[in-house]
Coordinates of C-alpha atoms in Angstrom, one line a residue:
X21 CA -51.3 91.3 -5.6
X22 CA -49.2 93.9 -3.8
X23 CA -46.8 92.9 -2.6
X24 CA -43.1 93.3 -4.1
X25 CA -41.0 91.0 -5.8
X26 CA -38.5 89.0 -3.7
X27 CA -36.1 86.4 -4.8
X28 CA -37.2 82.8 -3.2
X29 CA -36.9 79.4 -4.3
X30 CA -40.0 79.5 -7.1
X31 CA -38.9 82.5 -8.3
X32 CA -35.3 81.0 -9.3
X33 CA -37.0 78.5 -10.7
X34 CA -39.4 80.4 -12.6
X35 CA -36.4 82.4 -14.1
X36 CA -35.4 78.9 -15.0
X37 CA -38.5 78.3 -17.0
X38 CA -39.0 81.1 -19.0
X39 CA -35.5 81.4 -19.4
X40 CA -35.4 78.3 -21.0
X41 CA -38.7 79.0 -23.1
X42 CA -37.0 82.7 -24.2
X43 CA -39.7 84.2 -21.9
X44 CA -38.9 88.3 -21.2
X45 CA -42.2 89.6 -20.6
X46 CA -43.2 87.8 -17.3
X47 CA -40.1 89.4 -15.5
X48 CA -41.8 91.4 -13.1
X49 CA -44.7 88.7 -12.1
X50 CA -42.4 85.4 -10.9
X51 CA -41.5 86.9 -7.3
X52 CA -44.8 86.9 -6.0
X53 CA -45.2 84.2 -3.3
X54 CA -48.2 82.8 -2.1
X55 CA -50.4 84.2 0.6
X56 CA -49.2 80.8 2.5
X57 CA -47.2 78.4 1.6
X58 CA -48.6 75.3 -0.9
X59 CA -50.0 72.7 1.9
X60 CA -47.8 69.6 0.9
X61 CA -45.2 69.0 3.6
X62 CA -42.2 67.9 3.0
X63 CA -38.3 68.1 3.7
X64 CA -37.4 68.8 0.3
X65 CA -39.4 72.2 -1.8
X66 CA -42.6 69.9 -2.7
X67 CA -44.4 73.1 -2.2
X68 CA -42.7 75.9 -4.1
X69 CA -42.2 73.6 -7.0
X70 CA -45.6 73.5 -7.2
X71 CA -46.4 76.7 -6.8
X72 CA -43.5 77.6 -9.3
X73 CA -44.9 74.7 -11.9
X74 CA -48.6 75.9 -11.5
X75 CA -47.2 80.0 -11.5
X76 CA -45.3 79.4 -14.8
X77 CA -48.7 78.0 -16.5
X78 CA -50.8 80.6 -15.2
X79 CA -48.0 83.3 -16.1
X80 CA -47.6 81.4 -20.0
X81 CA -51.4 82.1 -20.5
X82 CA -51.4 85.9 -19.6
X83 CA -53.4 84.9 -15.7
X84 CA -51.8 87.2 -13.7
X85 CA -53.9 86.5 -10.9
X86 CA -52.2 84.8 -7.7
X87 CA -53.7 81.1 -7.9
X88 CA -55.2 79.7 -4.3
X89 CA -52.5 77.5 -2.7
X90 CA -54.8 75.5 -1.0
X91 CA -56.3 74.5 -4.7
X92 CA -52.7 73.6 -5.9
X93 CA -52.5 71.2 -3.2
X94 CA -55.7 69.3 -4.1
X95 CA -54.7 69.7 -8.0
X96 CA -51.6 67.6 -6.9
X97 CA -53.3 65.1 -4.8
X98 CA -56.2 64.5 -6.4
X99 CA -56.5 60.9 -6.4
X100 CA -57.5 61.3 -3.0
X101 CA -60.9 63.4 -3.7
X102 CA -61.5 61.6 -6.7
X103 CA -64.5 59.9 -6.3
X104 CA -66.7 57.3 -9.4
X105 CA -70.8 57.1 -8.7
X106 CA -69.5 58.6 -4.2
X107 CA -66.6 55.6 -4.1
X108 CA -63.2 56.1 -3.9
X109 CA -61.0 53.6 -6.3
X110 CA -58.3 51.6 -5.3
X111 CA -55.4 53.8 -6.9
X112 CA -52.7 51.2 -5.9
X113 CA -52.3 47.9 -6.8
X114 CA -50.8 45.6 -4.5
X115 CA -48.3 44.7 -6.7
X116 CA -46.4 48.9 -6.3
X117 CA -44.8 50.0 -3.2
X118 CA -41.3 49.6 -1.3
X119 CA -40.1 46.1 -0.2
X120 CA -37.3 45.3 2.0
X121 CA -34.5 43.0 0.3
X122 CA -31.5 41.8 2.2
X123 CA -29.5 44.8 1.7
X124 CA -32.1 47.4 1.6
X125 CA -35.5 48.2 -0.2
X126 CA -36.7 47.7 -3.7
X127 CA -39.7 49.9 -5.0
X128 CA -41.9 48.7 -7.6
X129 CA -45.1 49.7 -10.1
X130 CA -47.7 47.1 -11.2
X131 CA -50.7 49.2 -11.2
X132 CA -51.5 48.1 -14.9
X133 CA -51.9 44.9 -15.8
X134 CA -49.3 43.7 -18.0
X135 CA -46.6 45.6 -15.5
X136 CA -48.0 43.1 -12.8
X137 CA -48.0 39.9 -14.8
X138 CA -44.4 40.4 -16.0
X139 CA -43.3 41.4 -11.7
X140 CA -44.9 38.3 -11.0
X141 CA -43.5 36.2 -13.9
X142 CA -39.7 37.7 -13.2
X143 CA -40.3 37.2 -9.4
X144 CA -41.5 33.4 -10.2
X145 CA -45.2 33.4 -9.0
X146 CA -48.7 32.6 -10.3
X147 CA -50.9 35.0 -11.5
X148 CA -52.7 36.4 -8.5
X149 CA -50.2 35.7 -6.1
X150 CA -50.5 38.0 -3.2
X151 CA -48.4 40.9 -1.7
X152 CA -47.1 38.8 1.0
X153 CA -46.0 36.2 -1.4
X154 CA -44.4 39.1 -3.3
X155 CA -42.9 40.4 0.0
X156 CA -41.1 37.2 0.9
X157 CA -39.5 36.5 -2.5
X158 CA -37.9 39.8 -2.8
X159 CA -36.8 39.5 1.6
X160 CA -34.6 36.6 0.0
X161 CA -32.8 38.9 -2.8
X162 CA -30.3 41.4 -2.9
X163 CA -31.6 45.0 -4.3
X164 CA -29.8 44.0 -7.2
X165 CA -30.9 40.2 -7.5
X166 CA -34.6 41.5 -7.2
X167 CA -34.9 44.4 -9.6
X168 CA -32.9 41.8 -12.3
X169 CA -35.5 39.5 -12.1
X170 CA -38.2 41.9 -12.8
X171 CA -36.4 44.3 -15.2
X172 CA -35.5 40.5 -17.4
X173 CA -39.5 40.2 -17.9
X174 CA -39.7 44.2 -18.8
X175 CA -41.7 44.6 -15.2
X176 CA -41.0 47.4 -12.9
X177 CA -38.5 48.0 -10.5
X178 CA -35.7 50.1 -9.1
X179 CA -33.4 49.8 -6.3
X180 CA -34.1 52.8 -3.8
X181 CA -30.7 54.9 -3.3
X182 CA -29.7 57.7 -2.0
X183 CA -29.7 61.0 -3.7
X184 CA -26.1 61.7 -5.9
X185 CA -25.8 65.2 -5.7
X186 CA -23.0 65.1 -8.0
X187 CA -25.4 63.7 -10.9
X188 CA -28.1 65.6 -10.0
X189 CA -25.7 68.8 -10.5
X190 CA -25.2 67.7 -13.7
X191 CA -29.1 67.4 -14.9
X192 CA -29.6 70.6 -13.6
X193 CA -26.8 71.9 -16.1
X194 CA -29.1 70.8 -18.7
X195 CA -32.6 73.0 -19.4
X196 CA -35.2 71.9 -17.7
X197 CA -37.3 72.8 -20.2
X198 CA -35.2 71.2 -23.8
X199 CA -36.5 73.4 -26.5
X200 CA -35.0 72.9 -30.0
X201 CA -36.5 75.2 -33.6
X202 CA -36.3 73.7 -36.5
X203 CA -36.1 76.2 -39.5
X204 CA -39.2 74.5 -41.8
X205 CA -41.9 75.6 -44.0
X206 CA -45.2 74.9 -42.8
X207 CA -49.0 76.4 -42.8
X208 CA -49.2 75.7 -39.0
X209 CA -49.4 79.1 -38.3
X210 CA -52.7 79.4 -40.0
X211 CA -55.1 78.8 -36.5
X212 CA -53.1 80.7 -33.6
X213 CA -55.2 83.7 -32.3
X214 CA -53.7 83.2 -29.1
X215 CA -55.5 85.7 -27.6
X216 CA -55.1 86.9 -24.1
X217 CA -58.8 86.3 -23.1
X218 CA -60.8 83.6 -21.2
X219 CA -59.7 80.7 -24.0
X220 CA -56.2 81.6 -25.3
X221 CA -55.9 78.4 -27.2
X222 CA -59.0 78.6 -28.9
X223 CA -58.6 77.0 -32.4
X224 CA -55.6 74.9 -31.4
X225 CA -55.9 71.0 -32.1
X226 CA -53.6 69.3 -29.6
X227 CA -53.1 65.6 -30.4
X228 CA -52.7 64.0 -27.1
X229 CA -50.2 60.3 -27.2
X230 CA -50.2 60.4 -23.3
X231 CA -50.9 58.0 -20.5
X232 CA -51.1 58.2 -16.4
X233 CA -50.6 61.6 -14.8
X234 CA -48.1 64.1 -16.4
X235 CA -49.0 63.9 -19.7
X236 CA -52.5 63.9 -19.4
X237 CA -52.2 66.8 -16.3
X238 CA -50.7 68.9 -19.4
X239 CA -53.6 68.0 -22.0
X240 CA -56.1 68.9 -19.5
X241 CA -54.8 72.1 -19.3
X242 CA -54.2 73.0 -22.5
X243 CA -58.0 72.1 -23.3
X244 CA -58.9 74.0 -19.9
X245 CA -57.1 77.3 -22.2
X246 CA -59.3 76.1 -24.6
X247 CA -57.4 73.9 -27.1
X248 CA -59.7 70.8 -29.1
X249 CA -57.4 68.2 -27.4
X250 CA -58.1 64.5 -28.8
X251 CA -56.5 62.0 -26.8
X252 CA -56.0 58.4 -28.5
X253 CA -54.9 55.2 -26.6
X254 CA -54.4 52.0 -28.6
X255 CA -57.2 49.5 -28.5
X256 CA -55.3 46.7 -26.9
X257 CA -53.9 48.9 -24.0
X258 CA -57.0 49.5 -21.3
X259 CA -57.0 52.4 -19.0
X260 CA -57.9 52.5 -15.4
X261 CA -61.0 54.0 -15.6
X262 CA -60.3 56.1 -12.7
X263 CA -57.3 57.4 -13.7
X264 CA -58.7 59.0 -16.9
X265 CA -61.4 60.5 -15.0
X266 CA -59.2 61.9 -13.0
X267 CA -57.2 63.9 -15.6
X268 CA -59.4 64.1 -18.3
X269 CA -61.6 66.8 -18.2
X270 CA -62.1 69.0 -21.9
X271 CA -60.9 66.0 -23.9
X272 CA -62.2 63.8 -26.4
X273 CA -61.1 60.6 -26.0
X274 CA -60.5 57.6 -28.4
X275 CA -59.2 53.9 -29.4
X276 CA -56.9 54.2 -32.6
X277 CA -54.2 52.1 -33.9
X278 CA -51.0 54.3 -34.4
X279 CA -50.4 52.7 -37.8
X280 CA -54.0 53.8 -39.2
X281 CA -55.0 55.6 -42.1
X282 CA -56.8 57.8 -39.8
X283 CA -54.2 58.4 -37.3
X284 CA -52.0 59.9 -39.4
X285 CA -55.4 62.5 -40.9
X286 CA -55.7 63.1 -37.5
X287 CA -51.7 63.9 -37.0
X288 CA -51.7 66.0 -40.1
X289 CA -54.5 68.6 -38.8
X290 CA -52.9 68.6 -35.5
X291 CA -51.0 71.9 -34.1
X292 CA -49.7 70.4 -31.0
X293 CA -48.9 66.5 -30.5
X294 CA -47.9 65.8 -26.9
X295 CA -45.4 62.3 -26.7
X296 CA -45.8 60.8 -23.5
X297 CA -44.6 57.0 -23.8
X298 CA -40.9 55.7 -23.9
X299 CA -39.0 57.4 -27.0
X300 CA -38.0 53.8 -28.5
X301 CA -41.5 53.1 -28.6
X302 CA -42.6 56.3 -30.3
X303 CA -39.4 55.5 -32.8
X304 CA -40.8 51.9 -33.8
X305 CA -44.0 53.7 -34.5
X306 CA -42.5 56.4 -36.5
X307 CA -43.7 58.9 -34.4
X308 CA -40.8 60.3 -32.7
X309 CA -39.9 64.0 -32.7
X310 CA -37.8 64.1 -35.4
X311 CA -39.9 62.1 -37.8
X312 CA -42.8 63.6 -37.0
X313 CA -41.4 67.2 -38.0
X314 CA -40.0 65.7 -40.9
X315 CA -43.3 64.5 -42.4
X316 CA -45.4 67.9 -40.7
X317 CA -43.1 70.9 -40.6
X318 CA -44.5 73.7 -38.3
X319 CA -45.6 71.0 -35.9
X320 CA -45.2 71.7 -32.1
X321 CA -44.4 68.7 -30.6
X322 CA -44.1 68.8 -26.3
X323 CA -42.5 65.1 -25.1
X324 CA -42.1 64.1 -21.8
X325 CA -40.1 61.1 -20.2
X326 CA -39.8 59.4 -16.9
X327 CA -35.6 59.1 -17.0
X328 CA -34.4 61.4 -20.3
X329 CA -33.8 61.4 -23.9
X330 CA -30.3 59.2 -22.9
X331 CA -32.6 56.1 -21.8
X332 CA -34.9 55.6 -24.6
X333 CA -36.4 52.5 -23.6
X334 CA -36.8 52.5 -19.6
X335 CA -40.2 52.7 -18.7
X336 CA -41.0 54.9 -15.5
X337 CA -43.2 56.7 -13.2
X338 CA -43.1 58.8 -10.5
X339 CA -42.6 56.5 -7.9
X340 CA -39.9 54.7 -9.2
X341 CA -38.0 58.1 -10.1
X342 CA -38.7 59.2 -6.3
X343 CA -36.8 55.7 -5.5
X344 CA -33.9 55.9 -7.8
X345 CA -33.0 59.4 -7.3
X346 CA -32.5 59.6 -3.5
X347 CA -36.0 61.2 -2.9
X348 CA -37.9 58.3 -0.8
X349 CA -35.0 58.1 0.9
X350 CA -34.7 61.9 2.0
X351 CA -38.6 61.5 3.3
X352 CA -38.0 58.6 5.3
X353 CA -40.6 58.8 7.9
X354 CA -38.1 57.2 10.6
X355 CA -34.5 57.4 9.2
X356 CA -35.0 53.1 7.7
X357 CA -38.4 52.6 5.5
X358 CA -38.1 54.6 2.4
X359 CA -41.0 57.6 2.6
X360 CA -42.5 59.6 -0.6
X361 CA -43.5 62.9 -1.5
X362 CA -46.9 64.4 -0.1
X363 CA -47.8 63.9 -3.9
X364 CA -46.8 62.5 -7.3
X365 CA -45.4 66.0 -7.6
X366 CA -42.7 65.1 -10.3
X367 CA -45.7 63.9 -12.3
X368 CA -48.3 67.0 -11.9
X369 CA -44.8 69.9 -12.0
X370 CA -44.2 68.0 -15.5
X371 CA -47.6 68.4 -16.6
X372 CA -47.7 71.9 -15.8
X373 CA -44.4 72.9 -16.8
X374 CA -45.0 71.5 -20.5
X375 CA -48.3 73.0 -20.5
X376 CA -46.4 76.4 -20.1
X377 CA -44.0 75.3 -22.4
X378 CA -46.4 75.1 -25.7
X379 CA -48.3 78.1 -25.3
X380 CA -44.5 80.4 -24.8
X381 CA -43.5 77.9 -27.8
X382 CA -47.0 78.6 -29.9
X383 CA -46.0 82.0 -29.5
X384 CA -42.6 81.9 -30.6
X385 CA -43.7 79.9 -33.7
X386 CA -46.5 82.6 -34.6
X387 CA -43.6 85.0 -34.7
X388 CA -40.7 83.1 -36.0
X389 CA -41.9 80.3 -37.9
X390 CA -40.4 76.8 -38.1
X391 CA -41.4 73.9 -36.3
X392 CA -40.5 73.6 -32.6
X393 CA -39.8 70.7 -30.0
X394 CA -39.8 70.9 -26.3
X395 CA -38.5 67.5 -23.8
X396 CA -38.5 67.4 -19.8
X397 CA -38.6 64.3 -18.0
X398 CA -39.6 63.1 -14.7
X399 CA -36.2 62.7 -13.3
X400 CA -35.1 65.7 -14.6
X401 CA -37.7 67.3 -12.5
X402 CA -36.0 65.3 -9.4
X403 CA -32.6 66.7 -10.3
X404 CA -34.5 70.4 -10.0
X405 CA -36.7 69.9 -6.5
X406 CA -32.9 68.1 -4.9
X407 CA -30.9 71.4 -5.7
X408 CA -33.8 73.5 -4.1
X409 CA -33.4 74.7 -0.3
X410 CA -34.7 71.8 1.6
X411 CA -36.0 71.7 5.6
X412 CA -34.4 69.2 8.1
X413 CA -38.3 68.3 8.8
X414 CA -41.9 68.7 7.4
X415 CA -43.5 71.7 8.2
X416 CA -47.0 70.5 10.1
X417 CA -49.6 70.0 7.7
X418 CA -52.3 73.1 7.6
X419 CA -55.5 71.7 7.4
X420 CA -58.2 73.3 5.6
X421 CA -61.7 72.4 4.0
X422 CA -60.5 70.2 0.6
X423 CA -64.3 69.9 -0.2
X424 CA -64.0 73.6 -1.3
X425 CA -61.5 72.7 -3.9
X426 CA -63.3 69.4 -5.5
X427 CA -66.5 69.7 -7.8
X428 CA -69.2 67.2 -9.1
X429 CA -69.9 65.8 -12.8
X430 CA -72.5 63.5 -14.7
X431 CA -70.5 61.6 -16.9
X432 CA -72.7 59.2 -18.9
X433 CA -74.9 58.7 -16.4
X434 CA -72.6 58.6 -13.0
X435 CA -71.0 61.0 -11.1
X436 CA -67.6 61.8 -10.6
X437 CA -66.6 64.0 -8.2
X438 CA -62.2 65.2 -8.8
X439 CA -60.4 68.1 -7.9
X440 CA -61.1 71.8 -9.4
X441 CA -58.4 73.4 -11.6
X442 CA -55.5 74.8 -10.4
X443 CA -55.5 77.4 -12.9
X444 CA -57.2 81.0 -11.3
X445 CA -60.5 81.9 -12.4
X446 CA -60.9 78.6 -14.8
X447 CA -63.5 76.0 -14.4
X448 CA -63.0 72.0 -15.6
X449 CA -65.8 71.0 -18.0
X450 CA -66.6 67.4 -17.6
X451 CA -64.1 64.3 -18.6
X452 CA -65.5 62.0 -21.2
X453 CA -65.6 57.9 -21.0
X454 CA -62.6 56.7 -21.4
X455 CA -62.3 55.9 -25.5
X456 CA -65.5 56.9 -25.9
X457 CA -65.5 59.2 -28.6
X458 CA -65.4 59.3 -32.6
X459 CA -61.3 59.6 -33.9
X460 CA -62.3 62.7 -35.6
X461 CA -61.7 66.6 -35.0

């Protein structure tokens, strides 16, 4: 790493970042660029927010070693190397994706199952209808018609619209990173070494409330650095198999009611709980950020979104915020059919981003005490990548060997090949069936 600091796009937002986490010692390492640009093409900055949102982890945990752009981009797309027992899953249900309504396109999720029975109930067709039935109910609605029908059955939809760069200027007057201290008592403190070593979170228990890619993509890392990171699901809400396989590598991983005795043990040994499901949900549980700081004090608590702390109960995911926020629209492959990013990048910058977030956070609380609270959300992400220099075209893609960048685990019995860490000079150790584990530390 030789060369000199120059201002680009990741840099500004890198002084963003640890700006907002009251960061000062990293000054002189957030210029470096990559050796080549990130390979995920793209009009808008796809690639130096990921090389920003992988930097600023790397940077966070004292890894000043440049990380291998070519292994960012696999990080960020790696439902396509994922691979259960040498077959690839079927990562999207016929139920998600762009359809064309009578004055313009509609994008919708259904990859779980209860999303796709309440699409199908608010579009007025049996269970197991097919796409093309979907595709010809929605052809006779307005954007607006369409998404109503879902959104009235709590299933998934958004009109895709063009970008607003007028409320996108205003996110990006917000942090991107929300951190707020709370001045508490608390014995927290007691297990942060935080050492700069091979395992800087070594000792930390991380309580991990996430599902699908962003918050689990910040878990993983944290138990990459070496945090005990327990991840519970409820019992009565499955998980793709695939999907957990895909981001859960280092964790534990059980079924627990939220309302159990043993939840709340397991919440009041925690250092770290990481929120990833709406905030109205988590408030019905009494496990929002507030309340649980309330009940713990010194507890670091990282929560992410998919549309902001202002709409508490809209659900989300990366595809939908793509839609809404004028970025499917910007990648349209032929100026009509809405396009999308090279990857779920708002989902896996998130991740990353948070990750960053609770070690700077860890380390503020070792020194000042209190309990601390960090927030980002998906389309708050958005609002950063729209303000960031953008190309009238995708560069060509740069092809390169992505077998290099993907590595092979038994998991009870099968193999599952994913994609290695993005992280320089750390290694994955194997995900865990999903739920499998004992609700214990």
């Amino acid at each position: 790493m030789t060369q000199p600091p120059i201002p680009s796009p990741s840099a500004t937002l890198l002084e963003r970042v640890f700006s907002d986490l009251g960061m000062t010692d990293v000054a002189a390492d957030i210029g470096y660029l990559p050796p080549h640009p990130v390979p995920l093409a793209s009009r808008l900055a796809t690639a130096d927010l990921a090389w920003a949102s992988v930097r600023a982890i790397s940077l966070a945990a004292g890894i000043h070693e440049l990380p291998d752009p070519d292994r960012i981009s696999i990080a960020y797309r790696s439902d396509r190397v994922l691979a259960v027992d040498g077959i690839a899953p079927d990562v999207w249900s016929a139920y998600s994706g762009f359809w064309r309504s009578t004055d313009g396109w509609v994008r919708t999720h259904g990859n779980y199952p209860h999303h796709a029975h309440r699409l199908l109930t608010g579009l007025g067709l049996d269970l197991g209808a097919s796409g093309d039935e979907v595709r010809a109910v929605i052809l006779r609605c307005t954007n607006a018609e369409a998404v109503g029908l879902i959104t009235a059955e709590r299933g998934l939809a958004v009109p895709v619209l063009p970008e607003d760069p007028h409320l996108d200027a205003r996110w990006r007057a917000t942090p991107l990173l929300d951190v707020t201290h709370r001045d508490t008592d608390g014995s927290r403190s007691r297990r942060i070494p935080l050492e700069r070593d091979s395992a800087p979170l070594s000792g930390i228990r991380v309580l991990d409330l996430t599902r699908v890619i962003a918050g689990p993509v910040c878990t993983r890392t944290l138990a990459l650095l070496g945090a005990d990171v327990l991840r519970v699901d409820p019992p009565d809400l499955p998980e793709p198999e695939w999907q957990h396989l895909d981001t859960g590598h280092g964790k534990r991983t059980t079924l627990l009611e939220a309302r159990s005795e043993r939840f709340h043990e397991l919440l009041a040994a925690a250092d770290v709980v990481v929120l990833g499901y709406r905030p109205s949900s988590l408030d019905r549980l009494g496990l929002s950020a507030s309340a649980l700081t309330e009940r713990h004090p010194g507890l670091m608590i990282a929560q992410l979104s998919a549309w902001g702390m202002d709409e508490p109960d809209r659900a989300g995911f990366d595809s939908l915020v793509q839609a809404a926020s004028g970025i499917s629209l910007i990648e349209s492959p032929d100026g009509d059919r809405p396009g999308a990013l090279p990857a779920q990048a708002l989902d896996h910058s998130a991740g990353y981003l948070l990750a960053a977030a609770v070690i700077a956070l860890l380390k503020r609380r070792q020194r000042e005490g209190g309990s601390w609270t960090v927030r980002t959300s998906l389309r708050r992400v958005a609002a950063e990548l729209l303000g960031m220099p953008r190309a009238d075209e995708p560069e060509p893609v740069r092809e390169f060997d992505t077998s290099a960048h993907s590595t092979t685990f038994d998991v009870a019995g099968g193999k599952v090949t994913t994609a290695r860490a993005a992280l320089p000079g750390l290694a994955f150790t194997a995900p865990h069936r999903w739920g499998s584990d004992q609700p214990r530390w």
